[in-house]
Short mmCIF file of C-alpha atoms in Angstrom, two decimals:
data_model
loop_
_atom_site.label_atom_id
_atom_site.label_comp_id
_atom_site.label_asym_id
_atom_site.label_seq_id
_atom_site.Cartn_x
_atom_site.Cartn_y
_atom_site.Cartn_z
CA THR S 1 -2.77 -17.66 9.62
CA HIS S 2 -6.24 -16.60 8.28
CA LEU S 3 -7.63 -19.62 10.17
CA GLY S 4 -11.05 -19.52 11.80
CA GLY S 5 -14.15 -21.37 12.78
CA ASP S 6 -15.40 -21.65 9.21
CA ASP S 7 -12.34 -23.77 8.30
CA PHE S 8 -13.26 -26.29 10.98
CA ASP S 9 -16.93 -26.28 9.90
CA LYS S 10 -15.87 -27.03 6.34
CA LYS S 11 -13.98 -30.13 7.43
CA ILE S 12 -17.24 -31.52 8.96
CA VAL S 13 -19.28 -30.47 5.91
CA ASP S 14 -16.86 -32.24 3.54
CA TRP S 15 -16.94 -35.32 5.70
CA LEU S 16 -20.76 -35.42 5.76
CA ALA S 17 -21.03 -34.75 2.02
CA GLU S 18 -18.48 -37.44 1.15
CA ALA S 19 -20.19 -40.05 3.31
CA PHE S 20 -23.58 -39.18 1.81
CA GLN S 21 -22.28 -39.39 -1.71
CA LYS S 22 -20.80 -42.82 -1.10
CA LYS S 23 -24.10 -44.04 0.31
CA GLU S 24 -26.61 -42.33 -2.00
CA GLY S 25 -24.54 -41.25 -5.03
CA ILE S 26 -25.68 -37.66 -4.68
CA ALA S 27 -23.32 -34.64 -4.52
CA LEU S 28 -24.80 -32.39 -1.87
CA LEU S 29 -22.15 -29.67 -2.25
CA GLN S 30 -23.74 -28.67 -5.60
CA ASP S 31 -27.09 -27.99 -3.86
CA ARG S 32 -27.05 -24.52 -2.22
CA GLN S 33 -29.91 -25.25 0.17
CA ALA S 34 -28.43 -28.57 1.24
CA LEU S 35 -25.00 -26.94 1.65
CA GLN S 36 -26.51 -24.28 3.95
CA ARG S 37 -28.13 -26.99 6.14
CA LEU S 38 -24.85 -28.94 6.21
CA THR S 39 -22.91 -25.85 7.31
CA GLU S 40 -25.37 -25.05 10.10
CA ALA S 41 -25.26 -28.67 11.31
CA ALA S 42 -21.46 -28.78 11.16
CA GLU S 43 -21.12 -25.65 13.27
CA LYS S 44 -23.57 -27.00 15.82
CA ALA S 45 -21.67 -30.31 16.06
CA LYS S 46 -18.34 -28.53 16.42
CA VAL S 47 -19.65 -26.47 19.32
CA GLU S 48 -21.11 -29.55 21.02
CA LEU S 49 -17.83 -31.48 20.68
CA SER S 50 -16.08 -28.89 22.86
CA GLY S 51 -18.15 -30.23 25.79
CA VAL S 52 -19.01 -33.83 24.92
CA GLN S 53 -17.30 -36.80 23.25
CA GLU S 54 -19.89 -37.36 20.54
CA ALA S 55 -22.34 -35.27 18.53
CA LYS S 56 -25.35 -36.58 16.65
CA ILE S 57 -26.06 -34.94 13.28
CA SER S 58 -29.59 -35.37 11.99
CA LEU S 59 -30.71 -33.75 8.73
CA PRO S 60 -34.02 -35.20 7.54
CA PHE S 61 -35.12 -34.53 3.99
CA ILE S 62 -31.72 -33.12 3.03
CA THR S 63 -32.53 -33.87 -0.62
CA ALA S 64 -34.54 -36.26 -2.79
CA ASP S 65 -34.34 -38.26 -5.96
CA ALA S 66 -36.56 -40.54 -7.95
CA THR S 67 -36.61 -43.07 -5.16
CA GLY S 68 -37.83 -40.53 -2.58
CA PRO S 69 -36.53 -38.23 0.11
CA LYS S 70 -33.05 -38.67 1.60
CA HIS S 71 -31.84 -38.14 5.17
CA ILE S 72 -28.54 -37.77 7.01
CA GLU S 73 -28.05 -39.53 10.32
CA GLU S 74 -24.45 -39.51 11.48
CA THR S 75 -22.52 -39.56 14.75
CA LEU S 76 -19.29 -37.58 14.88
CA SER S 77 -16.87 -38.33 17.74
CA ARG S 78 -14.38 -35.82 19.13
CA ALA S 79 -11.57 -38.11 18.07
CA LYS S 80 -12.82 -38.26 14.48
CA PHE S 81 -13.27 -34.46 14.39
CA GLU S 82 -9.70 -33.94 15.66
CA GLN S 83 -8.51 -36.31 12.93
CA LEU S 84 -10.43 -34.40 10.26
CA ALA S 85 -9.10 -31.06 11.49
CA GLY S 86 -5.57 -32.25 12.31
CA ASP S 87 -3.90 -30.06 9.67
CA LEU S 88 -5.78 -26.98 10.83
CA ILE S 89 -4.78 -27.58 14.43
CA ASN S 90 -1.14 -27.98 13.39
CA ARG S 91 -1.27 -24.66 11.52
CA CYS S 92 -1.69 -23.03 14.90
CA ARG S 93 1.69 -24.26 16.07
CA THR S 94 4.02 -22.27 13.71
CA PRO S 95 2.72 -18.72 14.51
CA VAL S 96 3.06 -19.40 18.28
CA GLU S 97 6.58 -20.79 17.88
CA GLN S 98 7.55 -17.93 15.58
CA ALA S 99 6.19 -15.30 17.97
CA MET S 100 8.16 -16.75 20.88
CA LYS S 101 11.31 -16.88 18.74
CA ASP S 102 10.86 -13.29 17.62
CA ALA S 103 10.30 -12.17 21.19
CA LYS S 104 13.31 -14.22 22.31
CA LEU S 105 11.22 -15.98 24.95
CA SER S 106 11.08 -19.57 26.04
CA SER S 107 8.05 -21.43 27.35
CA SER S 108 9.23 -20.83 30.91
CA ASP S 109 8.95 -17.03 30.31
CA ILE S 110 5.24 -17.19 29.57
CA ASP S 111 3.20 -15.90 32.47
CA GLU S 112 -0.29 -16.42 31.10
CA ILE S 113 -2.08 -17.67 27.96
CA VAL S 114 -5.06 -15.64 26.72
CA LEU S 115 -7.15 -17.39 24.06
CA VAL S 116 -8.62 -15.35 21.19
CA GLY S 117 -11.63 -16.45 19.06
CA GLY S 118 -14.42 -18.91 19.54
CA SER S 119 -12.53 -21.86 17.97
CA THR S 120 -9.98 -21.75 20.82
CA ARG S 121 -12.70 -23.56 22.82
CA ILE S 122 -11.84 -26.72 20.79
CA PRO S 123 -10.06 -28.96 23.37
CA SER S 124 -7.22 -29.94 21.06
CA ILE S 125 -6.43 -26.28 20.45
CA GLN S 126 -6.26 -25.67 24.17
CA THR S 127 -4.06 -28.74 24.61
CA LEU S 128 -1.71 -27.49 21.87
CA ALA S 129 -1.46 -24.02 23.54
CA LYS S 130 -0.70 -25.74 26.88
CA ASP S 131 2.01 -27.92 25.31
CA LEU S 132 3.66 -25.00 23.54
CA CYS S 133 3.76 -22.87 26.66
CA GLY S 134 5.41 -25.25 29.10
CA GLY S 135 2.32 -26.96 30.44
CA LYS S 136 0.54 -23.79 31.58
CA SER S 137 -3.26 -23.97 31.26
CA PRO S 138 -4.93 -21.16 29.27
CA ASN S 139 -6.71 -18.44 31.14
CA GLN S 140 -10.44 -19.29 31.15
CA SER S 141 -11.66 -16.10 32.82
CA VAL S 142 -11.97 -14.09 29.61
CA ASN S 143 -14.57 -14.89 26.92
CA PRO S 144 -12.53 -15.65 23.77
CA ASP S 145 -15.32 -14.13 21.65
CA GLU S 146 -14.89 -10.82 23.50
CA VAL S 147 -11.16 -10.62 24.19
CA VAL S 148 -10.38 -8.57 21.07
CA ALA S 149 -13.05 -6.05 21.93
CA VAL S 150 -11.67 -5.88 25.52
CA GLY S 151 -8.16 -5.30 24.18
CA ALA S 152 -9.42 -2.58 21.83
CA ALA S 153 -11.13 -0.90 24.75
CA VAL S 154 -7.93 -0.89 26.74
CA GLN S 155 -5.97 0.47 23.79
CA ALA S 156 -8.56 3.21 23.38
CA GLY S 157 -8.04 4.10 27.05
CA VAL S 158 -4.28 4.20 26.53
CA LEU S 159 -4.60 6.50 23.50
CA ALA S 160 -7.08 8.72 25.29
CA GLY S 161 -4.75 9.02 28.23
CA GLU S 162 -7.22 7.51 30.67
CA VAL S 163 -5.18 4.33 31.22
CA LYS S 164 -1.74 5.10 32.64
CA ASP S 165 -0.33 1.86 33.87
CA ILE S 166 -0.48 -0.20 30.65
CA VAL S 167 1.59 0.11 27.53
CA LEU S 168 0.52 -1.84 24.42
CA LEU S 169 3.27 -2.23 21.84
CA ASP S 170 2.81 -3.05 18.19
CA VAL S 171 5.67 -4.18 15.96
CA THR S 172 6.57 -4.27 12.27
CA PRO S 173 5.87 -7.84 11.00
CA LEU S 174 8.62 -7.66 8.27
CA SER S 175 11.75 -5.64 7.68
CA LEU S 176 11.46 -2.43 5.62
CA GLY S 177 14.20 -0.99 3.45
CA VAL S 178 15.32 0.22 0.04
CA GLU S 179 16.99 -1.27 -3.02
CA THR S 180 20.68 -0.38 -3.38
CA LEU S 181 23.42 -1.05 -5.92
CA GLY S 182 23.45 -4.60 -7.16
CA GLY S 183 19.81 -5.21 -6.39
CA VAL S 184 20.55 -5.57 -2.67
CA SER S 185 17.75 -5.03 -0.17
CA THR S 186 19.15 -2.65 2.49
CA VAL S 187 17.18 -2.72 5.72
CA LEU S 188 16.32 0.50 7.56
CA ILE S 189 13.70 -0.82 9.96
CA SER S 190 14.15 -4.43 11.11
CA ARG S 191 11.37 -6.89 11.64
CA ASN S 192 9.73 -6.75 15.11
CA THR S 193 10.77 -3.11 15.67
CA THR S 194 8.30 -1.47 18.08
CA ILE S 195 6.16 1.23 16.44
CA PRO S 196 5.94 4.18 16.23
CA THR S 197 9.49 4.36 14.95
CA LYS S 198 11.74 6.46 12.74
CA LYS S 199 15.05 5.65 11.07
CA THR S 200 17.28 7.76 8.81
CA GLU S 201 20.27 6.69 6.69
CA VAL S 202 22.41 8.47 4.15
CA PHE S 203 22.93 7.01 0.70
CA SER S 204 24.81 8.23 -2.38
CA THR S 205 24.90 7.89 -6.14
CA ALA S 206 26.16 4.91 -8.11
CA VAL S 207 27.56 6.71 -11.18
CA ASP S 208 29.24 10.02 -11.92
CA SER S 209 26.91 12.99 -12.57
CA GLN S 210 23.81 10.94 -11.72
CA PRO S 211 20.94 13.43 -12.04
CA SER S 212 18.37 11.54 -9.93
CA VAL S 213 17.92 8.59 -7.58
CA GLU S 214 15.02 6.14 -7.56
CA ILE S 215 13.84 5.02 -4.11
CA VAL S 216 12.31 1.52 -4.20
CA VAL S 217 10.59 0.76 -0.88
CA LEU S 218 10.78 -2.88 0.09
CA GLN S 219 9.22 -5.21 2.66
CA GLY S 220 10.69 -8.64 3.41
CA GLU S 221 13.50 -10.69 4.91
CA ARG S 222 15.38 -11.75 1.78
CA GLN S 223 18.80 -10.29 0.87
CA PHE S 224 17.76 -9.10 -2.60
CA ALA S 225 15.09 -6.72 -3.74
CA LYS S 226 13.67 -9.12 -6.38
CA ASP S 227 12.72 -11.58 -3.63
CA ASN S 228 10.91 -9.05 -1.46
CA LYS S 229 7.66 -7.10 -1.80
CA ILE S 230 7.79 -3.67 -3.44
CA LEU S 231 5.53 -1.29 -1.45
CA GLY S 232 6.20 1.74 -3.56
CA THR S 233 8.61 3.67 -5.74
CA PHE S 234 9.44 7.38 -6.13
CA ARG S 235 12.21 9.44 -7.74
CA LEU S 236 14.26 12.36 -6.40
CA ASP S 237 15.35 14.51 -9.37
CA GLY S 238 17.67 17.49 -9.54
CA VAL S 239 20.76 15.96 -7.92
CA PRO S 240 23.64 18.32 -8.82
CA PRO S 241 26.32 16.77 -11.06
CA ALA S 242 29.06 15.22 -8.91
CA PRO S 243 31.39 12.23 -8.81
CA ARG S 244 29.92 8.93 -7.75
CA GLY S 245 29.65 8.61 -4.00
CA VAL S 246 29.82 12.36 -3.32
CA PRO S 247 26.10 13.38 -3.18
CA GLN S 248 24.44 12.63 0.12
CA ILE S 249 20.81 11.51 -0.12
CA GLU S 250 19.14 11.23 3.28
CA VAL S 251 16.38 8.62 3.32
CA THR S 252 13.98 8.54 6.25
CA PHE S 253 11.49 5.77 7.13
CA GLU S 254 8.83 6.67 9.69
CA ILE S 255 5.96 4.46 10.92
CA ASP S 256 3.27 6.07 13.09
CA SER S 257 1.09 4.41 15.70
CA ASN S 258 -1.50 3.48 13.04
CA GLY S 259 1.09 1.56 11.04
CA ILE S 260 1.21 4.13 8.23
CA LEU S 261 4.65 4.28 6.61
CA ASN S 262 6.11 7.59 5.37
CA VAL S 263 9.30 7.41 3.31
CA GLY S 264 11.17 10.58 2.35
CA ALA S 265 14.38 11.34 0.46
CA GLU S 266 16.30 14.63 0.69
CA ASP S 267 19.37 15.83 -1.14
CA LYS S 268 21.46 17.31 1.67
CA ALA S 269 23.22 19.72 -0.68
CA THR S 270 20.12 21.35 -2.20
CA GLY S 271 17.44 20.55 0.34
CA LYS S 272 15.23 19.18 -2.43
CA SER S 273 13.03 16.34 -1.26
CA GLU S 274 10.31 13.87 -2.24
CA LYS S 275 8.22 11.46 -0.26
CA ILE S 276 5.66 8.67 -0.41
CA THR S 277 2.99 7.47 2.06
CA ILE S 278 2.10 3.81 2.29
CA THR S 279 -1.03 2.93 4.26
CA ASN S 280 -2.01 -0.42 5.65
CA ASP S 281 -4.41 -1.09 2.76
CA LYS S 282 -1.92 -0.13 0.06
CA GLY S 283 0.22 -3.11 -0.94
CA ARG S 284 0.71 -4.47 2.61
CA LEU S 285 0.96 -8.24 2.97
CA THR S 286 -1.57 -10.53 4.65
CA GLU S 287 -0.56 -12.54 7.68
CA GLU S 288 -0.36 -15.66 5.52
CA GLN S 289 1.94 -13.95 3.06
CA ILE S 290 4.14 -12.64 5.88
CA GLU S 291 4.45 -16.11 7.37
CA LYS S 292 5.37 -17.47 3.91
CA MET S 293 8.06 -14.79 3.35
CA ILE S 294 9.62 -15.45 6.76
CA LYS S 295 9.78 -19.18 5.97
CA GLU S 296 11.31 -18.51 2.52
CA ALA S 297 13.93 -16.19 4.08
CA GLU S 298 14.96 -19.05 6.46
CA GLN S 299 14.87 -21.61 3.65
CA PHE S 300 17.05 -19.63 1.28
CA ALA S 301 19.27 -18.00 3.91
CA ASP S 302 22.50 -19.87 2.94
CA GLU S 303 21.93 -19.38 -0.77
CA ASP S 304 21.14 -15.65 -0.35
CA LYS S 305 24.20 -15.22 1.86
CA LYS S 306 26.52 -16.56 -0.87
CA VAL S 307 25.01 -14.33 -3.51
CA LYS S 308 25.05 -11.32 -1.18
CA GLU S 309 28.79 -11.97 -0.44
CA ARG S 310 29.47 -11.99 -4.20
CA VAL S 311 27.53 -8.76 -4.78
CA ASP S 312 29.28 -7.04 -1.81
CA ALA S 313 32.69 -8.11 -3.11
CA LYS S 314 31.87 -6.85 -6.59
CA ASN S 315 30.57 -3.52 -5.28
CA ALA S 316 33.69 -3.14 -3.08
CA PHE S 317 36.02 -3.87 -6.00
CA ASP S 318 34.09 -1.60 -8.37
CA GLY S 319 34.12 1.20 -5.76
CA TYR S 320 37.86 0.74 -5.24
CA ILE S 321 38.54 1.06 -8.97
CA HIS S 322 36.37 4.18 -9.18
CA SER S 323 37.89 5.96 -6.21
CA MET S 324 41.47 5.03 -7.23
CA ARG S 325 40.84 6.28 -10.76
CA SER S 326 39.41 9.56 -9.39
CA ALA S 327 42.43 9.94 -7.10
CA THR S 328 44.90 9.26 -9.93
CA GLU S 329 43.29 11.38 -12.60
CA GLY S 330 41.72 14.01 -10.43
CA SER S 331 38.09 15.12 -10.42
CA GLY S 332 37.03 18.73 -11.09
CA GLU S 333 39.04 21.13 -8.98
CA ASN S 334 40.47 18.29 -6.94
CA LYS S 335 43.61 17.24 -8.86
CA GLY S 336 44.22 14.27 -6.51
CA LEU S 337 47.54 12.61 -7.20
CA SER S 338 47.70 13.60 -10.85
CA GLU S 339 50.09 16.47 -10.12
CA LYS S 340 52.33 14.42 -7.84
CA MET S 341 52.78 11.15 -9.68
CA ASP S 342 55.22 10.68 -12.50
CA ALA S 343 53.94 9.31 -15.84
CA ASP S 344 55.13 5.77 -15.22
CA GLU S 345 53.48 5.48 -11.87
CA LYS S 346 50.20 6.85 -13.19
CA GLU S 347 50.31 4.49 -16.20
CA LYS S 348 51.02 1.53 -13.95
CA ILE S 349 48.00 2.32 -11.75
CA MET S 350 45.66 3.02 -14.71
CA ASP S 351 46.69 -0.24 -16.41
CA ALA S 352 45.98 -2.19 -13.23
CA LEU S 353 42.57 -0.45 -12.87
CA LYS S 354 41.73 -1.09 -16.53
CA ASP S 355 42.68 -4.78 -16.09
CA GLY S 356 40.47 -5.03 -12.96
CA GLN S 357 37.49 -3.43 -14.67
CA SER S 358 37.90 -5.63 -17.71
CA TRP S 359 38.06 -8.69 -15.51
CA LEU S 360 34.86 -7.68 -13.65
CA ASP S 361 33.01 -7.09 -16.93
CA SER S 362 34.07 -10.45 -18.41
CA ASN S 363 33.46 -12.48 -15.19
CA PRO S 364 29.90 -11.55 -14.07
CA GLU S 365 29.40 -14.95 -12.40
CA ALA S 366 32.71 -15.00 -10.44
CA ASP S 367 32.25 -15.96 -6.80
CA ALA S 368 33.15 -13.74 -3.81
CA GLU S 369 36.58 -15.34 -3.27
CA GLU S 370 37.57 -14.92 -6.90
CA ILE S 371 36.56 -11.27 -6.87
CA LYS S 372 38.40 -10.62 -3.61
CA GLU S 373 41.50 -12.25 -5.00
CA LYS S 374 41.43 -10.05 -8.10
CA HIS S 375 40.73 -7.00 -5.95
CA LYS S 376 43.79 -7.91 -3.79
CA GLU S 377 45.91 -8.25 -6.92
CA VAL S 378 44.96 -4.82 -8.25
CA GLU S 379 45.34 -3.21 -4.84
CA GLY S 380 48.74 -4.79 -4.55
CA ILE S 381 49.90 -2.84 -7.56
CA CYS S 382 48.26 0.49 -6.61
CA ALA S 383 48.80 0.61 -2.85
CA PRO S 384 52.62 0.82 -2.81
CA ILE S 385 52.57 3.76 -5.22
CA VAL S 386 49.80 5.62 -3.39
CA SER S 387 51.40 5.03 0.00
CA LYS S 388 54.41 7.05 -1.11
CA TYR S 389 52.21 10.13 -1.20
CA TYR S 390 49.81 9.40 1.65
CA GLY S 391 52.05 7.57 4.11
CA ALA S 392 51.40 4.22 5.69
CA GLY S 393 47.60 4.67 5.73
CA GLY S 394 47.25 5.14 1.98
CA GLY S 395 46.49 1.55 0.84
CA GLY S 396 42.74 1.75 0.20
CA GLY S 397 40.72 3.57 -2.41
CA GLY S 398 39.17 5.90 0.11
CA GLY S 399 42.59 6.84 1.40
CA ALA S 400 43.28 8.68 -1.80
CA GLY S 401 40.49 11.09 -1.19
CA GLY S 402 40.94 12.21 2.43
CA GLY S 403 38.82 11.71 5.53
CA ASP S 404 35.58 13.25 4.22
CA GLU S 405 35.63 11.13 1.11
CA ASP S 406 36.21 8.07 3.22
CA GLU S 407 32.93 8.81 4.93
CA GLU S 408 31.12 9.40 1.69
CA GLU S 409 32.42 6.17 0.15
CA ALA S 410 30.96 4.25 3.08
CA HIS S 411 27.38 5.12 2.05
CA ASP S 412 25.41 2.50 0.13
CA GLU S 413 24.70 3.57 -3.42
CA LEU S 414 21.24 3.94 -4.95
#
């Protein structure tokens, strides 16, 4: 949340400065020396209020004007402080709830609460933690100022092999993937996957004789690339000329224990490969940005789903037209059905495919149901003819190309 003790201090500073300006007509926040004294007094009062109900703030000679020196004498109650910092305290709620949701845990599953950071000594923060975790009181045996250092020491022992009975697991805060046909964000590593981890998927080309593929590495939870964060881009050149969907491009995502992401792409036919390394300081998002992206993904989930269904339907229809055309006309040495069909059958199929492609081109905003209906109409013309040559299983576009082509057509296209 990028929330710390300074944020609470500032609430007190602003309160003191506002009260002083109302009383004396002087803006202390413009005076560096006065601001420094206000900040020191605010921190002292904040610390005191963790143990007492009221804190006295006395700042003699804070400034002066033509009438003489000015002083601050205020009493800040714990209740007033909690009122001033109410929005900051509430900001602590969402990360805890999100962490429990991601871990698929309820408050009854929490064994112990360990507080991190000096500001967790604020009573209202401890009360919030207790409420969120089923009424369990936070562990008071560990100094919250030292708990991060203690954890780092334990992790060092684990990495050095000296600590055997503890396993500390880190996870990816957001999903990682690549952009595929239609601007879709295709996930390879899902959010909250334990690291280190490695995932490989095979993709293919989107057009005939495509000489290269561009790998756009994405981070985020939205369905489309444009709504996610681009971590990096690289290109794999030298893909041998081949029909759409035939080349097999193996993309591998690997995250090591330090959170460094390596992404590689290899053409399985030639062995040619390219890769990119993305470190934690290169384009990674802050915790605040991550939280914002997760909220946006939830907020726009229904809208994204509808658009994704439309893109998937369009890609499926477009792929069917392409594969059926290749099967009917033949491609390279593979003559497909071109030698078996009579001229009338071939013409009937090609006319249907031409009509389908024309409809797609002239209806870019058609919804998923409309696209599926048109797809069904075209397939209804082609399938009976194709089934005569491939038997009962020959209704789909992939069926015209045999088992291996079926598998290739299933790959997402880059």
